[in-house]
Tab-separated table of N, CA, C and O in Angstrom:
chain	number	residue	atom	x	y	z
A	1	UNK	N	42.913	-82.886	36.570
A	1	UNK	CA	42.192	-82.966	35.329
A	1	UNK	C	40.844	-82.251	35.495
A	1	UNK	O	40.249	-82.574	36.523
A	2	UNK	N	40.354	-81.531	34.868
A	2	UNK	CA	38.976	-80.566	34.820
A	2	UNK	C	38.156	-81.702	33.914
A	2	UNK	O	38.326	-82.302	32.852
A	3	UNK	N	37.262	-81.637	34.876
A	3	UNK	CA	35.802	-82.000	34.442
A	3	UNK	C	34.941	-81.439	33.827
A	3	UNK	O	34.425	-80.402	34.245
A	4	UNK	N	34.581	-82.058	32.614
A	4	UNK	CA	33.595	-81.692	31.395
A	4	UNK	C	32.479	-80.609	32.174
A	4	UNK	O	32.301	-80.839	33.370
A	5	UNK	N	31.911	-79.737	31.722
A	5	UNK	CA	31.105	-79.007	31.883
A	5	UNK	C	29.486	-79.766	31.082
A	5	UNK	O	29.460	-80.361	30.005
A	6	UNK	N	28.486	-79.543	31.848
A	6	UNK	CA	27.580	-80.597	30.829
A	6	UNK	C	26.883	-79.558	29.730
A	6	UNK	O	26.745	-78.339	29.833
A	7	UNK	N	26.438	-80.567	28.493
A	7	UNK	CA	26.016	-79.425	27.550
A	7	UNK	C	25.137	-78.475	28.072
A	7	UNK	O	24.671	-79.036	29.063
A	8	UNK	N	24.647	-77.387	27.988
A	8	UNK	CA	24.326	-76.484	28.097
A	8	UNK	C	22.952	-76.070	27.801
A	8	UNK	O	22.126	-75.332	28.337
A	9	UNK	N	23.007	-76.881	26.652
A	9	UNK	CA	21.094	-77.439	25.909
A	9	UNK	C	20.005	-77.802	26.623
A	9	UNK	O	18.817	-77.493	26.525
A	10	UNK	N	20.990	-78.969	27.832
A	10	UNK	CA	20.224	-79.895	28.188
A	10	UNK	C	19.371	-78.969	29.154
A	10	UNK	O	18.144	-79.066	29.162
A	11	UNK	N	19.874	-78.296	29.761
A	11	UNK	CA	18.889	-77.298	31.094
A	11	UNK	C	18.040	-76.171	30.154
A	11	UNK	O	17.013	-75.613	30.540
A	12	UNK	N	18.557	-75.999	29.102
A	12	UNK	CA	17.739	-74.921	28.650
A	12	UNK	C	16.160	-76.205	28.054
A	12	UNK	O	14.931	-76.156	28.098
A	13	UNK	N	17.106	-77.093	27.611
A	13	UNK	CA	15.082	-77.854	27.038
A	13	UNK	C	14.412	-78.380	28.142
A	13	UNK	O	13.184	-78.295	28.147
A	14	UNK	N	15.108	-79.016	29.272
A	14	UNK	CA	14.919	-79.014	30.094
A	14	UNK	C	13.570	-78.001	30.622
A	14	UNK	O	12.406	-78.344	30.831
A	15	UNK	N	14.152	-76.759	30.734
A	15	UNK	CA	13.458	-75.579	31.124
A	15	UNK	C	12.036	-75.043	30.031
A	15	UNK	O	10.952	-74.736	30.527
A	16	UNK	N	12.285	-75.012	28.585
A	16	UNK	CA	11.327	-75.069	27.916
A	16	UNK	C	10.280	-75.734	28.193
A	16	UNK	O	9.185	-75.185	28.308
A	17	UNK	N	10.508	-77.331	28.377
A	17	UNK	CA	9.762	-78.083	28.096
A	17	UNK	C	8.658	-77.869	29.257
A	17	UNK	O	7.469	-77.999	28.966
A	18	UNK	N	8.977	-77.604	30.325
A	18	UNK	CA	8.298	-76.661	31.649
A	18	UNK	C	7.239	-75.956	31.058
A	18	UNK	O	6.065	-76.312	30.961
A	19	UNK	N	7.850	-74.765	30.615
A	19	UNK	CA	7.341	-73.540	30.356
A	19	UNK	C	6.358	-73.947	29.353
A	19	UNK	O	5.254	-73.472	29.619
A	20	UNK	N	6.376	-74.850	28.011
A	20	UNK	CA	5.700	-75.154	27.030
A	20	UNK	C	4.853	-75.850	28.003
A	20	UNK	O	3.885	-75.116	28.203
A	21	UNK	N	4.782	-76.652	28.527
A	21	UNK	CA	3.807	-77.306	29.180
A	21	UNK	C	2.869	-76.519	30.018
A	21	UNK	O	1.650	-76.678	29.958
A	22	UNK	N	3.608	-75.451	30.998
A	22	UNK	CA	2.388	-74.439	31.661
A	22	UNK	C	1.904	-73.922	30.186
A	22	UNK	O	0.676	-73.885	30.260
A	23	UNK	N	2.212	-73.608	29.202
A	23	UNK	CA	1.785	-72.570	28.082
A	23	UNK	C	0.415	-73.560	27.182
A	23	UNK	O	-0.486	-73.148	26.451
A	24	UNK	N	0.725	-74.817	27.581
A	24	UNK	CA	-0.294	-75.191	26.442
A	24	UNK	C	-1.133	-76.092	27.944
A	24	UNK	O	-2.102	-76.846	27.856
A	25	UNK	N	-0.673	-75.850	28.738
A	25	UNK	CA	-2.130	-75.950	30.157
A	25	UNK	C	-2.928	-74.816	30.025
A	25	UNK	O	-4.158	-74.784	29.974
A	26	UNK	N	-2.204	-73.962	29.978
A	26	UNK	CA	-3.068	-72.160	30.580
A	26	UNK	C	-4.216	-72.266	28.836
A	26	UNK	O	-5.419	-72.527	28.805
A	27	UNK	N	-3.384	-71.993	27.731
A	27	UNK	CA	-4.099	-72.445	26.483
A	27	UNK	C	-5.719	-73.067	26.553
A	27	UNK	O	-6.837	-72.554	26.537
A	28	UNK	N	-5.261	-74.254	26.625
A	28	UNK	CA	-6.431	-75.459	26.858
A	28	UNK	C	-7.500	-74.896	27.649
A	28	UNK	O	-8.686	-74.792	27.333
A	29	UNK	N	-6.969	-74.569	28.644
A	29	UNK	CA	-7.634	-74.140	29.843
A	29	UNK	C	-9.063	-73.005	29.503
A	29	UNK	O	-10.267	-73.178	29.689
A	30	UNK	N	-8.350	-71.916	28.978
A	30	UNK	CA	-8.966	-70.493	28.373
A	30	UNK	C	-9.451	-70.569	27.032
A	30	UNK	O	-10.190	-69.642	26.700
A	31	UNK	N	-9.122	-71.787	25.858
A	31	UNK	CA	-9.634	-71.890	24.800
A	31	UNK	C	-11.196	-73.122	25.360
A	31	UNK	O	-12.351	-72.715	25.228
A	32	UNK	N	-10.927	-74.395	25.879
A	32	UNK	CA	-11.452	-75.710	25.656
A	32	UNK	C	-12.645	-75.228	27.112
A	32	UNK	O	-13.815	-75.608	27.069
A	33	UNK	N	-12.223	-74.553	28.058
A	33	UNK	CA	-13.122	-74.668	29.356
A	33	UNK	C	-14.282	-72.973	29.137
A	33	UNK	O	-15.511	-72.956	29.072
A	34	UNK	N	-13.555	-72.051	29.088
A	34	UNK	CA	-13.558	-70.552	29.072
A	34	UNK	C	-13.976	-69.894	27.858
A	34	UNK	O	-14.654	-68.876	27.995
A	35	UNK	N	-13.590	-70.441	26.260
A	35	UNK	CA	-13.723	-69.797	25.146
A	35	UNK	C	-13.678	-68.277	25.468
A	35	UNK	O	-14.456	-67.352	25.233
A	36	UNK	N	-12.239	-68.380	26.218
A	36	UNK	CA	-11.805	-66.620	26.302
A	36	UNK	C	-10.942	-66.609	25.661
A	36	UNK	O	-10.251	-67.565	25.310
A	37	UNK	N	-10.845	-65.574	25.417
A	37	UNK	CA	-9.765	-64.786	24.304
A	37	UNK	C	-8.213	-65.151	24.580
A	37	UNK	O	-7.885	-65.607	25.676
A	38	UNK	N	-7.360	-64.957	23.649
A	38	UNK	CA	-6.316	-65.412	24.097
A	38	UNK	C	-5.239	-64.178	24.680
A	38	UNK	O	-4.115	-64.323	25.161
A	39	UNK	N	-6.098	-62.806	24.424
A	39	UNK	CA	-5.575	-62.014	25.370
A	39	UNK	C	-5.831	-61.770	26.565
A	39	UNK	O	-5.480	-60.718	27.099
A	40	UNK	N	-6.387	-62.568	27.082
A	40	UNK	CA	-6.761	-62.793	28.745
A	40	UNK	C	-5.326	-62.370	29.500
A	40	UNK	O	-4.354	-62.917	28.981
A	41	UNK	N	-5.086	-61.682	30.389
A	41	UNK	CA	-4.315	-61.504	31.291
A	41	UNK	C	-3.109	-63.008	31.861
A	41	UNK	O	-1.893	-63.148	31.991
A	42	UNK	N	-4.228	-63.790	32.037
A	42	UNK	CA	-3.697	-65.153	32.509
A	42	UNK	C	-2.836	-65.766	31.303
A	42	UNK	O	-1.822	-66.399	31.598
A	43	UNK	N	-3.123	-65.638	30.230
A	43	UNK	CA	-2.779	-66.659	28.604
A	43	UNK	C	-1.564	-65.234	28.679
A	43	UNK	O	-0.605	-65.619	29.348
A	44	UNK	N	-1.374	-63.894	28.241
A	44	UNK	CA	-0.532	-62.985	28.140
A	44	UNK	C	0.157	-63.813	28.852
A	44	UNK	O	0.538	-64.827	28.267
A	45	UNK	N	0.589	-63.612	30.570
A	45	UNK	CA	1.529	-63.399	31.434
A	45	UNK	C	2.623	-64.793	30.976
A	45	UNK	O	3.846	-64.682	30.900
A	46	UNK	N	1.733	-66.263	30.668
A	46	UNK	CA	2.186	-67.414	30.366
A	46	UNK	C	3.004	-67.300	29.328
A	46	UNK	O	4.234	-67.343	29.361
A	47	UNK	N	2.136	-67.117	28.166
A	47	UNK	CA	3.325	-67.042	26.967
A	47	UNK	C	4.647	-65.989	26.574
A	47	UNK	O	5.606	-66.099	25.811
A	48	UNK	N	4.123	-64.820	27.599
A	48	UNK	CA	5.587	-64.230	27.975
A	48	UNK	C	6.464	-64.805	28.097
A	48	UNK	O	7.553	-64.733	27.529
A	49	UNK	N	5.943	-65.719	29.175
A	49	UNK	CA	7.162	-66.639	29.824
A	49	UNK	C	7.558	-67.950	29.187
A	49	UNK	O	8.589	-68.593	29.382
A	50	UNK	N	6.600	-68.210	28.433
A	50	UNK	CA	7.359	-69.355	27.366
A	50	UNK	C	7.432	-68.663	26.295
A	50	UNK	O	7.533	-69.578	25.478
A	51	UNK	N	7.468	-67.200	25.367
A	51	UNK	CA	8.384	-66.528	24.781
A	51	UNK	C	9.719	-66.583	24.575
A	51	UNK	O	10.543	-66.780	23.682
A	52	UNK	N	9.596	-66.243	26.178
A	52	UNK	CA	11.174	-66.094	26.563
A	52	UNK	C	12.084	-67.223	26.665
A	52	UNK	O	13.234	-67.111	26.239
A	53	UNK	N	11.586	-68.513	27.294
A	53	UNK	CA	12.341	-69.604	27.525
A	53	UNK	C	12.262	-70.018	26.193
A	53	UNK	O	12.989	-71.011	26.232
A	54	UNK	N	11.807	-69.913	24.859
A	54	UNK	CA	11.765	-70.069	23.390
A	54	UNK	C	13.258	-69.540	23.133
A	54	UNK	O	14.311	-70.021	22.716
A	55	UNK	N	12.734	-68.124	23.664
A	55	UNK	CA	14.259	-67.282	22.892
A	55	UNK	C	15.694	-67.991	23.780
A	55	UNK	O	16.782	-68.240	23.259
A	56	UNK	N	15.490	-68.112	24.567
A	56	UNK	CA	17.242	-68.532	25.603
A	56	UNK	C	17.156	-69.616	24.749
A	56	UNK	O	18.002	-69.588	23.855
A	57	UNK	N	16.183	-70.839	24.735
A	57	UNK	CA	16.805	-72.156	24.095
A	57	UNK	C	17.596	-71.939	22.449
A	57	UNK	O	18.656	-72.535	22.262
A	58	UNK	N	17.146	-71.271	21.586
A	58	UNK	CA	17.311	-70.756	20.631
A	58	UNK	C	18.683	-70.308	20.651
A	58	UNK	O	19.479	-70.527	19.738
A	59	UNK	N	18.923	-69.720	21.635
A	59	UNK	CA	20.450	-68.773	21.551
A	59	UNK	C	21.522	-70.047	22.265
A	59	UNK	O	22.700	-70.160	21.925
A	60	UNK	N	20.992	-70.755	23.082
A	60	UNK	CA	21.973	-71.182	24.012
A	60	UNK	C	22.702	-72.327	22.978
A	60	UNK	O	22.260	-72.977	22.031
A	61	UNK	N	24.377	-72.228	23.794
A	61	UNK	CA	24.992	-72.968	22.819
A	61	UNK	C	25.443	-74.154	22.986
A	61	UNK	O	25.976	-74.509	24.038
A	62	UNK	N	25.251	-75.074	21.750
A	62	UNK	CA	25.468	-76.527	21.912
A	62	UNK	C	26.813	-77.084	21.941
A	62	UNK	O	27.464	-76.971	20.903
A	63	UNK	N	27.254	-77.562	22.761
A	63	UNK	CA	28.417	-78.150	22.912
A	63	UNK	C	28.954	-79.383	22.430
A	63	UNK	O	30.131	-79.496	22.086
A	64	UNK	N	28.030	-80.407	22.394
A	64	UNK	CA	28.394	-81.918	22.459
A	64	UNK	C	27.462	-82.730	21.425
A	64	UNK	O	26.289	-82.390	21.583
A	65	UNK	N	27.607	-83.610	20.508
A	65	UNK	CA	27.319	-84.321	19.362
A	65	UNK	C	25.923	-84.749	20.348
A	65	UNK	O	24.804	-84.536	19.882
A	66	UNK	N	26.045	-85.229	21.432
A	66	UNK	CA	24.829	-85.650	22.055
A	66	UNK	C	24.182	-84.545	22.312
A	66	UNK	O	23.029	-84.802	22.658
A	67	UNK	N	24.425	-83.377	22.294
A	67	UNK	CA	23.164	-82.334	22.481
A	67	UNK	C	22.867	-81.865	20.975
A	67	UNK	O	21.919	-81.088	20.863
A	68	UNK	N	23.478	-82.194	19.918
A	68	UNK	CA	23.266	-81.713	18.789
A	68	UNK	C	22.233	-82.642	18.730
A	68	UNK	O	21.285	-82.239	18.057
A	69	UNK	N	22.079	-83.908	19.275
A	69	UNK	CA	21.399	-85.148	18.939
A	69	UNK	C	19.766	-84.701	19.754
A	69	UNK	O	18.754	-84.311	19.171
A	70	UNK	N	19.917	-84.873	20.948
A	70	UNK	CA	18.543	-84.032	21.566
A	70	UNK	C	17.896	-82.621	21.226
A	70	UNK	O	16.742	-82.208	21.331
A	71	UNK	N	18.902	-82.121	20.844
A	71	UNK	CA	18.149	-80.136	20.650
A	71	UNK	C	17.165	-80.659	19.165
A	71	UNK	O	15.968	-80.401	19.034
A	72	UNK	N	18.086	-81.501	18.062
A	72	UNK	CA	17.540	-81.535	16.989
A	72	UNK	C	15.965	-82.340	17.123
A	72	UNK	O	14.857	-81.997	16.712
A	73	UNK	N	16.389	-83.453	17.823
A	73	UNK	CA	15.194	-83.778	18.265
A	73	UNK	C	13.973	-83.090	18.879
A	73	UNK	O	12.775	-83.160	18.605
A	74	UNK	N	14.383	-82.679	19.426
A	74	UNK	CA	13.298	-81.796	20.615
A	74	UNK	C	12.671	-80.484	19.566
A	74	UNK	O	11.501	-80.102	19.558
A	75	UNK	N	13.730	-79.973	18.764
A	75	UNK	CA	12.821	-79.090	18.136
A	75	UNK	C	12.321	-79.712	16.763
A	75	UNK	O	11.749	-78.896	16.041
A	76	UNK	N	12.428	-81.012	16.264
A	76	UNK	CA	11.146	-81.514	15.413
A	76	UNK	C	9.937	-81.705	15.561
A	76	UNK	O	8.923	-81.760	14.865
A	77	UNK	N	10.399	-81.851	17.200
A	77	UNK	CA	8.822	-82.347	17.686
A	77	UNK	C	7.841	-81.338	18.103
A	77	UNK	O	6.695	-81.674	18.405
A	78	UNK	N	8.245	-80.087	18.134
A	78	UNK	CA	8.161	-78.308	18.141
A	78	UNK	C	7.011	-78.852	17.045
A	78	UNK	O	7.095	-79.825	16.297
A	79	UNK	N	5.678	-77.697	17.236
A	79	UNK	CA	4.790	-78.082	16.172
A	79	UNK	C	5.216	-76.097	15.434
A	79	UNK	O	5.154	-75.060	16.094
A	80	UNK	N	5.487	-76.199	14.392
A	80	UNK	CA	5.442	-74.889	13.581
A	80	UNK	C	4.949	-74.466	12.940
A	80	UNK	O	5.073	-73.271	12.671
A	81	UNK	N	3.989	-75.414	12.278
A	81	UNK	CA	3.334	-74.821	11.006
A	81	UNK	C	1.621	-75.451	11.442
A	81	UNK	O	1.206	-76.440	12.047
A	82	UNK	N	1.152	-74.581	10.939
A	82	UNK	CA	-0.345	-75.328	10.465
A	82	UNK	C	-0.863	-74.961	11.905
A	82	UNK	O	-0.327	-74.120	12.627
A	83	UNK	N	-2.307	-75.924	12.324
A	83	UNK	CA	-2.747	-75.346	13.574
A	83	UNK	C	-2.681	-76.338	14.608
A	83	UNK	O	-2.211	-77.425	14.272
A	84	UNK	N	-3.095	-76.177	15.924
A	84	UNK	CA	-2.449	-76.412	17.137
A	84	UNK	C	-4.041	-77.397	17.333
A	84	UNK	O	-5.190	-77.532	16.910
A	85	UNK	N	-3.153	-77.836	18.193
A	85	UNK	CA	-4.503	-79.355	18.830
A	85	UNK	C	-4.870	-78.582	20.282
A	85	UNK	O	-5.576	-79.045	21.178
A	86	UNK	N	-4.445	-77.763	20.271
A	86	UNK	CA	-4.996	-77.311	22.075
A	86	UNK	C	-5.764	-75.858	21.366
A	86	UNK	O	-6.815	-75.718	21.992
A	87	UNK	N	-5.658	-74.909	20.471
A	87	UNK	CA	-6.402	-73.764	20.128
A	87	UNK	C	-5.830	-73.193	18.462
A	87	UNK	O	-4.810	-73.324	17.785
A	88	UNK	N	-6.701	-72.746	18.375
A	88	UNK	CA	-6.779	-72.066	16.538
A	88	UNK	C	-5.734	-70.815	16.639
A	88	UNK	O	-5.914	-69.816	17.335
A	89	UNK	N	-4.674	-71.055	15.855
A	89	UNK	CA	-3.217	-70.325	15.607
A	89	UNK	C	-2.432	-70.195	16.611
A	89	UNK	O	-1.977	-69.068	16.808
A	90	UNK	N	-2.112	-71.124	17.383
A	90	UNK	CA	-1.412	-71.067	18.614
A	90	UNK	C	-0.266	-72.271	18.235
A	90	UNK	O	-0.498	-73.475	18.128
A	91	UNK	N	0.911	-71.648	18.081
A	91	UNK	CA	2.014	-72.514	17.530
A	91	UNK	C	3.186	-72.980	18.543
A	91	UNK	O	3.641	-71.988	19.113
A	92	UNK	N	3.681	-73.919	18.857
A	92	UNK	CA	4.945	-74.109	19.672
A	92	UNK	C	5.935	-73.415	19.583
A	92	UNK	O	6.477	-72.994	20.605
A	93	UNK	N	6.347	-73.164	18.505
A	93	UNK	CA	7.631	-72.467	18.183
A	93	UNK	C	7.252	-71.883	16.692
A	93	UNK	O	6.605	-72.433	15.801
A	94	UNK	N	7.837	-70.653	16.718
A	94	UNK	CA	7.892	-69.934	15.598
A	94	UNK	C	9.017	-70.345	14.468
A	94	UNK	O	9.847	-71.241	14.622
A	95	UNK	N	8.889	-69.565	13.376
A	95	UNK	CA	9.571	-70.382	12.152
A	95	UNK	C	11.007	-69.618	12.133
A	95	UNK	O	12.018	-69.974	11.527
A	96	UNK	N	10.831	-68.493	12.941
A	96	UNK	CA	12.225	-67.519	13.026
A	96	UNK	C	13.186	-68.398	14.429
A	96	UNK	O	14.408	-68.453	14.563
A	97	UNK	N	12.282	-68.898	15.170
A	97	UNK	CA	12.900	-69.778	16.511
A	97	UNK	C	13.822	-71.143	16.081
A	97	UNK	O	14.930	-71.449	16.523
A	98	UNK	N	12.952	-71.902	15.013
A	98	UNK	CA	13.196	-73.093	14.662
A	98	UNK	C	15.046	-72.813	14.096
A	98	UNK	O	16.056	-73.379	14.513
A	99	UNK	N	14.898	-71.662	12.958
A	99	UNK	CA	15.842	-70.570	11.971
A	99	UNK	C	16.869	-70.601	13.209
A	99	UNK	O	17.837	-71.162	12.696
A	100	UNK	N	17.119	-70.402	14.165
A	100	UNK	CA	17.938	-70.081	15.202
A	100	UNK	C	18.490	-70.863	15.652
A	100	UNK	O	19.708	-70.788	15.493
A	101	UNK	N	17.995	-71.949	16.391
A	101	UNK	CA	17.685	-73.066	16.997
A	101	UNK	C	18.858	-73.934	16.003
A	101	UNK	O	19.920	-74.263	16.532
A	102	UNK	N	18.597	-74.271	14.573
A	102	UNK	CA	19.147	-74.592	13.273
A	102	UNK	C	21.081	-74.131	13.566
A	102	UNK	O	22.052	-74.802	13.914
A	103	UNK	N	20.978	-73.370	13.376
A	103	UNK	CA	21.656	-72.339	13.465
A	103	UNK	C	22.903	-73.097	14.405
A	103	UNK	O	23.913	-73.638	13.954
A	104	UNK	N	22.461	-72.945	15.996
A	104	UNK	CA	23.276	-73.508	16.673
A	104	UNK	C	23.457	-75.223	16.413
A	104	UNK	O	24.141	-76.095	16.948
A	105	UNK	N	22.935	-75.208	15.828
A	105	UNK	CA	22.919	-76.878	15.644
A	105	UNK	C	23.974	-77.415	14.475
A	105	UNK	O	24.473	-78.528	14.306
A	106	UNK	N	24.120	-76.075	13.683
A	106	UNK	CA	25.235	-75.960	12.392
A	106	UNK	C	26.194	-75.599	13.357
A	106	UNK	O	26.828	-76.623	13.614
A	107	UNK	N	26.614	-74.657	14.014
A	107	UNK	CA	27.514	-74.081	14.763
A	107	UNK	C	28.314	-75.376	15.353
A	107	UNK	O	29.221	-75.875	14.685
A	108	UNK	N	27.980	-75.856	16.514
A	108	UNK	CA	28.295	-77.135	17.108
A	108	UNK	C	28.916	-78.326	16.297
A	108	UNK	O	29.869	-78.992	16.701
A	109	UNK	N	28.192	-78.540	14.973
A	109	UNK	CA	28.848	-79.549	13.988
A	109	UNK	C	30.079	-79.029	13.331
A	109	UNK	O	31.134	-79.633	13.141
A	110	UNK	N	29.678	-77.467	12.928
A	110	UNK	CA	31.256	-77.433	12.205
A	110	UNK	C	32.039	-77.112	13.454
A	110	UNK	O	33.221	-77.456	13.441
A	111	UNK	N	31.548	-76.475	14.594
A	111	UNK	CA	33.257	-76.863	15.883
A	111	UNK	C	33.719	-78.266	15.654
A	111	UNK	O	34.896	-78.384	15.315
A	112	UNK	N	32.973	-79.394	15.783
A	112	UNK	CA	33.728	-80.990	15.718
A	112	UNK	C	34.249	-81.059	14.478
A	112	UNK	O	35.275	-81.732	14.373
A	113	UNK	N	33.808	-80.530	13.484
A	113	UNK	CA	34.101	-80.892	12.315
A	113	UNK	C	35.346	-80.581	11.946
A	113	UNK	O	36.057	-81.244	11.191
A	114	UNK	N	35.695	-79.260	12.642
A	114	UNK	CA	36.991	-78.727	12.491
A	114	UNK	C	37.980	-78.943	13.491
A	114	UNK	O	39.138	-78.526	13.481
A	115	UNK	N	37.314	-79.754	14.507
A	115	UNK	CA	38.462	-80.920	16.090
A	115	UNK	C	38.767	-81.756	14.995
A	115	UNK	O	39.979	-81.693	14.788
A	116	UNK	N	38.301	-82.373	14.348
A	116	UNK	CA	38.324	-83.918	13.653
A	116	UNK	C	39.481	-83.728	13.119
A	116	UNK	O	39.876	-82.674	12.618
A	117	UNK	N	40.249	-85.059	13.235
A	117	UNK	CA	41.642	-85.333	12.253
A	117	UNK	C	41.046	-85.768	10.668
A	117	UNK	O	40.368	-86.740	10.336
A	118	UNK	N	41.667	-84.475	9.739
A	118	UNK	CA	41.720	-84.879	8.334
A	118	UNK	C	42.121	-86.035	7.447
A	118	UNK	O	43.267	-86.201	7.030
A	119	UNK	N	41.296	-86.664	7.242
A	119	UNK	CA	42.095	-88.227	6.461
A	119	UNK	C	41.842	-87.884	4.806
A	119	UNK	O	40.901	-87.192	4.414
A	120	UNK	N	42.692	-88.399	4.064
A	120	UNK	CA	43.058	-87.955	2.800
A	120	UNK	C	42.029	-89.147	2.345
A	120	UNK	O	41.937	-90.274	2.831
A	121	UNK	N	41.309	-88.586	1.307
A	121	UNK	CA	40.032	-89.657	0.576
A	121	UNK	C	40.233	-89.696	-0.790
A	121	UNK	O	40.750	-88.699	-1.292
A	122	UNK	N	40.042	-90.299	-1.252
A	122	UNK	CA	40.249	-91.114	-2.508
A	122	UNK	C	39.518	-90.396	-3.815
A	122	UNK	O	38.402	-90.729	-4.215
A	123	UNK	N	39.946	-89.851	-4.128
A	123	UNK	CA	39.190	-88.492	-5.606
A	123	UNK	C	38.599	-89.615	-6.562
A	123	UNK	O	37.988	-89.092	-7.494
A	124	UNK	N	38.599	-90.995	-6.608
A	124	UNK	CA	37.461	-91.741	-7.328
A	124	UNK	C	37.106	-92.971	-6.495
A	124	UNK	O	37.937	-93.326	-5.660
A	125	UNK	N	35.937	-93.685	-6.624
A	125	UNK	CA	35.663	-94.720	-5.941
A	125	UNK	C	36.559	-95.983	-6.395
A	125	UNK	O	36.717	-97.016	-5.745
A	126	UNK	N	37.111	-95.673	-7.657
A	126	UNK	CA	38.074	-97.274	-8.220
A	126	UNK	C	39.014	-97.036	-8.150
A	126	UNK	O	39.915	-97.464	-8.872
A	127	UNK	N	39.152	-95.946	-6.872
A	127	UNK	CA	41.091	-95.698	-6.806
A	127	UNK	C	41.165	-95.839	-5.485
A	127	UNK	O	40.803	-94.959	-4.705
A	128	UNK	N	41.780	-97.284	-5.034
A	128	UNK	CA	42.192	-97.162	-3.645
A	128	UNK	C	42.660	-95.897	-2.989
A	128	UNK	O	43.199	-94.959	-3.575
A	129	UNK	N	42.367	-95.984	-1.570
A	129	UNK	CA	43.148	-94.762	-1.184
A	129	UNK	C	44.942	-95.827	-0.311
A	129	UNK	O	45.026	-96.796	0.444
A	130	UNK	N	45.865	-95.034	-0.904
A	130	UNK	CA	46.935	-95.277	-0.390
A	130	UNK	C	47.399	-95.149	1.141
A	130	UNK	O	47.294	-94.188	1.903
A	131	UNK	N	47.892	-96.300	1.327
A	131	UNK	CA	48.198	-97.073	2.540
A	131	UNK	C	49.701	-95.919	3.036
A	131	UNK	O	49.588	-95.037	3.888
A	132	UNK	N	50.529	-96.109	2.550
A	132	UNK	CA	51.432	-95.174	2.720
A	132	UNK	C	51.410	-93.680	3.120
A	132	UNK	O	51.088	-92.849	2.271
A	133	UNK	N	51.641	-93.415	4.006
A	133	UNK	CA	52.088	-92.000	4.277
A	133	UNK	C	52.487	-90.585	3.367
A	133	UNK	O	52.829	-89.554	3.946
């Protein structure tokens, strides 16, 4: 018998949540200590790299009702709009990321949706649905 493969999500937020965390250290750091620019060499090289771990989580694909359950989570808590508590226009995730992110999260539901056994439903609420075959 082959053993489940684990969702696939889980290492990619996993890995974000890393990268977001060096990204809004380095941030803090160069906005709250430094009032340097946010094109500093140091702030660039970081958000490259949580760019990128943005874009893989975004693409990577969800497998399992329980990762549909965490990804959705994890990216509400993504701040997108409005401004940032660590520096002025510095956002967690972009609104084209979130768009993506979405995306696989539809993907994953209609795969189960379309595993699921079809049960015949009742075309009014005061019409039993029939017991019979």
């Amino acid at each position: 018998m082959a053993r489940k493969q684990p969702d696939p999500i889980f290492a990619a937020i996993a890995a974000h949540r890393e990268s977001h965390e060096e990204f809004r250290a380095e941030a803090r750091y160069l906005w709250a200590k430094r009032r340097q620019s946010m094109h500093a060499a140091e702030f660039v090289a970081v958000r490259k790299t949580y760019e990128t771990a943005t874009e893989k989580l975004v693409v990577t694909e969800v497998r399992t009702l329980a990762g549909v359950h965490v990804f959705a989570a994890y990216l509400a808590n993504l701040q997108c709009c409005g401004t940032s508590d660590v520096a002025p226009g510095l956002y967690a995730i972009e609104a084209w990321d979130l768009s993506a992110g979405m995306d696989r999260i539809a993907e994953c539901l209609a795969r189960h949706a379309a595993k699921a056994p079809r049960r015949r439903r009742s075309t009014s609420l005061a019409e039993p649905l029939s017991l019979a075959a």
